[in-house]
CSV table of C-alpha atoms in Angstrom, one decimal:
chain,number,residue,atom,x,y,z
A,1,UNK,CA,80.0,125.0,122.7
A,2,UNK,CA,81.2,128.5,123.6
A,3,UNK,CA,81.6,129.5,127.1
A,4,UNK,CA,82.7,132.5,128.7
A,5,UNK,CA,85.5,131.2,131.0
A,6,UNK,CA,86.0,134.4,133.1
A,7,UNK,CA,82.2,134.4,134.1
A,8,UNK,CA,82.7,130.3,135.5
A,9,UNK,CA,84.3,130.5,139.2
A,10,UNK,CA,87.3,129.3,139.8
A,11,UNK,CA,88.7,126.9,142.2
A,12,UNK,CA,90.0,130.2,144.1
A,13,UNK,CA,86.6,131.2,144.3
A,14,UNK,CA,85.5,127.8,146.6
A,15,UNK,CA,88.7,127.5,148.2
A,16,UNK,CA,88.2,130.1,151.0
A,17,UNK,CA,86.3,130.0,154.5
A,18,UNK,CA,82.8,128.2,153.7
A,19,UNK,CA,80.3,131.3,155.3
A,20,UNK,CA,82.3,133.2,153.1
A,21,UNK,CA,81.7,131.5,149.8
A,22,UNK,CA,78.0,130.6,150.6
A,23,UNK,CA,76.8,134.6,151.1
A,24,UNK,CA,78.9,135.1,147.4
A,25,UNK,CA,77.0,132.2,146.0
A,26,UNK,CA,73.4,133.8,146.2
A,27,UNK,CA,72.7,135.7,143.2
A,28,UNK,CA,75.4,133.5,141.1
A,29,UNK,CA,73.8,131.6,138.4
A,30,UNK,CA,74.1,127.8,138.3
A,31,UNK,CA,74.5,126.7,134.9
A,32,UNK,CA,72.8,123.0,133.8
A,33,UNK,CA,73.7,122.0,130.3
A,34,UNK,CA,71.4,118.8,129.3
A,35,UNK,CA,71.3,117.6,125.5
A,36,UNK,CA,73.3,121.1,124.2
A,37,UNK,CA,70.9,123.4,126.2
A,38,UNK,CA,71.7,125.5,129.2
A,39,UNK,CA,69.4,125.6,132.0
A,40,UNK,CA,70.2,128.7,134.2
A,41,UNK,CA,68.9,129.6,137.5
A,42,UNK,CA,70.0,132.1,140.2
A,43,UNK,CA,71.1,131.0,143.5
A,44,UNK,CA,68.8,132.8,146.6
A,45,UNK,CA,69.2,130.0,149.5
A,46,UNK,CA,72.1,128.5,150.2
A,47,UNK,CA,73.3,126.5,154.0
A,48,UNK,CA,77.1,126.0,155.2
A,49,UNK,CA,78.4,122.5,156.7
A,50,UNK,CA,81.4,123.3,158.2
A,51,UNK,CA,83.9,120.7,159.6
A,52,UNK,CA,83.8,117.4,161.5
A,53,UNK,CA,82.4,119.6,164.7
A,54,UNK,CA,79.3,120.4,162.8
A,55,UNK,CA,77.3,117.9,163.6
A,56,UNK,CA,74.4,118.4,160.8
A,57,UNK,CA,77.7,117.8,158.3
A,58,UNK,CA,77.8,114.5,156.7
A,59,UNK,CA,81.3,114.8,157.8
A,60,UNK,CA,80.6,114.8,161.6
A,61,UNK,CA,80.9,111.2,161.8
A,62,UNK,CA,84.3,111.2,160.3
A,63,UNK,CA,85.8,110.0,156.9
A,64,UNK,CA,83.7,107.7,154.9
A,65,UNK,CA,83.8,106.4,151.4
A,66,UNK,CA,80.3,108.7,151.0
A,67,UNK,CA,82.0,111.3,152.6
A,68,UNK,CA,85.2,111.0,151.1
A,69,UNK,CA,84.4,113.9,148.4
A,70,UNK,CA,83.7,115.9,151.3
A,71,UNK,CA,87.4,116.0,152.2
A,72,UNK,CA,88.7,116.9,148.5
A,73,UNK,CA,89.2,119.5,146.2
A,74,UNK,CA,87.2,123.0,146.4
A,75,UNK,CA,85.3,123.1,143.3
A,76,UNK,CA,83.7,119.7,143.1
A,77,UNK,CA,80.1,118.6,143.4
A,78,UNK,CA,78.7,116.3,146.3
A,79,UNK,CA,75.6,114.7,145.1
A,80,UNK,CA,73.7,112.8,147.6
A,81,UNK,CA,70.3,111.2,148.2
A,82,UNK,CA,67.9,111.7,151.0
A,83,UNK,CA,65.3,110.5,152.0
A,84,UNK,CA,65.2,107.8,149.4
A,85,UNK,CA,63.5,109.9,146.4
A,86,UNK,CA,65.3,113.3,146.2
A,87,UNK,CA,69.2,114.4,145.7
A,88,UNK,CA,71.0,117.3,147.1
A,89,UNK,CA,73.7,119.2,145.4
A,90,UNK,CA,76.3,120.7,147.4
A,91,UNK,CA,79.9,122.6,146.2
A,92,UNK,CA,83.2,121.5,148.4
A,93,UNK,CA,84.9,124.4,149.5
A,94,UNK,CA,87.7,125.4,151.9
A,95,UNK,CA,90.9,122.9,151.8
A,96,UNK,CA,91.5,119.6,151.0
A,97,UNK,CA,91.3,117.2,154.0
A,98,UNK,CA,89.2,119.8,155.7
A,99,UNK,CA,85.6,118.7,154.7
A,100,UNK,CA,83.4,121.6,154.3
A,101,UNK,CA,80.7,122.4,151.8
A,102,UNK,CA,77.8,124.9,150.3
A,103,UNK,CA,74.3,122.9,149.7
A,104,UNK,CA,72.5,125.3,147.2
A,105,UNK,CA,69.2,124.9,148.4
A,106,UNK,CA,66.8,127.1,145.7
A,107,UNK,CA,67.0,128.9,142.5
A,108,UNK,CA,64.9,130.4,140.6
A,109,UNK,CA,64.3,130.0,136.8
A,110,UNK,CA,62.8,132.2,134.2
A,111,UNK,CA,59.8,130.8,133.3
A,112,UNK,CA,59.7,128.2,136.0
A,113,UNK,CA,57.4,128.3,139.3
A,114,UNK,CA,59.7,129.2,142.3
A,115,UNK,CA,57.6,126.5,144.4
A,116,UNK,CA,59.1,123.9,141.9
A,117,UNK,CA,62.5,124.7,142.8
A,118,UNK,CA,62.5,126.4,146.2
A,119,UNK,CA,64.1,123.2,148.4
A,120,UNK,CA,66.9,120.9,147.0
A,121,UNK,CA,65.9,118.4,146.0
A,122,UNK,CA,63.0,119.9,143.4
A,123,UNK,CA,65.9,122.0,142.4
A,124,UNK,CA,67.8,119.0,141.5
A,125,UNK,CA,64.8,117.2,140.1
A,126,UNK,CA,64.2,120.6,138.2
A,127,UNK,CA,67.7,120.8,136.5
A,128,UNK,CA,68.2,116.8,136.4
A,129,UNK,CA,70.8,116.5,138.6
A,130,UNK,CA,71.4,112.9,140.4
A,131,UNK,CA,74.8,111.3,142.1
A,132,UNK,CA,76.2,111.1,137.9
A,133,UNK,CA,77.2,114.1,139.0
A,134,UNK,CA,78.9,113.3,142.2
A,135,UNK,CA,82.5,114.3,142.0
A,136,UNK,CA,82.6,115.9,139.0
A,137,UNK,CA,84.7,119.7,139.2
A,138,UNK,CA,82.4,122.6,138.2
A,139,UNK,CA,85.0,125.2,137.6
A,140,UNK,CA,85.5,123.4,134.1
A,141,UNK,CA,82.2,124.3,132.5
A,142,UNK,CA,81.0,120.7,131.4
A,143,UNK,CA,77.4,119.6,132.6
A,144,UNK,CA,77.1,121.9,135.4
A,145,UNK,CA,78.8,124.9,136.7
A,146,UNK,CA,78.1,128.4,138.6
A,147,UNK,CA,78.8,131.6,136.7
A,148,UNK,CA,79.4,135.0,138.4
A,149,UNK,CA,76.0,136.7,138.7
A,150,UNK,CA,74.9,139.8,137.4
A,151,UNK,CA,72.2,140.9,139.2
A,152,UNK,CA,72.9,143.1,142.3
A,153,UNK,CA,71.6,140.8,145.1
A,154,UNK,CA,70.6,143.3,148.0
A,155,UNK,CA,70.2,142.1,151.3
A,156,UNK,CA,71.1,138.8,153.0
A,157,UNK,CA,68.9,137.0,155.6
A,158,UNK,CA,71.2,134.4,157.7
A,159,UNK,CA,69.0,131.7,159.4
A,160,UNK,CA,69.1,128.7,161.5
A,161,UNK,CA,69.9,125.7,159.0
A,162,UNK,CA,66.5,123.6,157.9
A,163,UNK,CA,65.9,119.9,159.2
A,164,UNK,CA,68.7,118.9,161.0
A,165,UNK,CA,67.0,118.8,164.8
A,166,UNK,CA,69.4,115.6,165.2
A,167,UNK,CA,72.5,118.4,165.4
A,168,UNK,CA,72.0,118.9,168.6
A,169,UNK,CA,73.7,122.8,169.4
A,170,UNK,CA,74.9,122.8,166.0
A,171,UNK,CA,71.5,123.2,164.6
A,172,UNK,CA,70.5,126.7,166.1
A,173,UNK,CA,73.8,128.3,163.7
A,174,UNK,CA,72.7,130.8,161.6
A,175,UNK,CA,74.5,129.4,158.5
A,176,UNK,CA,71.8,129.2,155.9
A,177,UNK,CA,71.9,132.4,153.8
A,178,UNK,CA,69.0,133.6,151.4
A,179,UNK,CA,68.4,136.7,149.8
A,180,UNK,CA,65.8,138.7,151.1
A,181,UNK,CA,63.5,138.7,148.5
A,182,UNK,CA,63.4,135.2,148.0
A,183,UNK,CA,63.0,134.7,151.6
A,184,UNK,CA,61.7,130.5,151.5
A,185,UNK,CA,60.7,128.0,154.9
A,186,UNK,CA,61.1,130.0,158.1
């Protein structure tokens, strides 16, 4: 397998403030590599969880072993299941002990209906991603990854965050980011 290293980010990339690294993530590409074959989509909606304060964050209710991963190194994947039936994929970022993440929320893929993977978890049932990939570091280009994009991305919409009504004030943020001609649910 040959892989262009300088197009993977880099842990320097994720560790920095999270609003920052989600609005850089849209219009990345997030590389799936299943049986030898890449899978690449482009990242258009993205939402920031931000701290134990935030209370839509996993992390609001403190350390936990799910939440652990949460609290550790910029870089790495935190798979999780909701609802019973679908998993989320979200990158840590910031410091370690300070648990803050990206949930990458739709891609599009050539040759794929955008309504297939325009919410997370049909993006994750999409590219085959489930809690085996919980943990693992995605700046060392094995099984999944994000590559610098090259497409100019344009404009970015910021939004209130999607289903979290339980966050009391911390719902109305406007830290879900897409780009504006992939504009998804209102």
């Amino acid at each position: 397998m040959i892989l262009d290293s300088k197009m993977i980010l880099k842990k320097s990339f994720y560790a920095r403030p999270t609003l920052e690294v989600a609005k850089e993530l849209l219009g990345c590409i997030l590389v799936r590599e299943i049986d030898g074959k890449k899978l690449r989509a482009v990242i258009t909606e993205v939402e920031a969880y931000i701290g134990e304060d935030d209370l839509a964050s996993h992390a609001s209710k403190g350390r936990t072993p799910r939440t652990e991963l949460m609290f550790g190194q910029a870089g790495h994947a935190y798979v999780y299941m909701i609802y019973g039936m679908y998993y989320c994929l979200n990158i840590i970022t910031e410091k370690k002990n300070f648990p803050a993440a990206v949930l990458i929320r739709a891609v599009t893929i050539e040759d794929i209906e955008y309504k297939k993977t325009n919410g997370p978890g049909k993006l994750c049932r999409e590219l085959r991603i489930s809690r085996n990939l919980n943990g693992i570091d995605m700046t060392l280009g094995r099984d999944i990854w994000i590559e610098k994009g090259l497409i100019e991305i344009g404009e970015i919409v910021a939004n209130e965050r999607i289903g979290i009504d339980y966050a009391k004030h911390c719902k109305e943020y406007p830290w879900r980011f897409t780009l504006k001609d992939f504009v998804g649910k209102k």
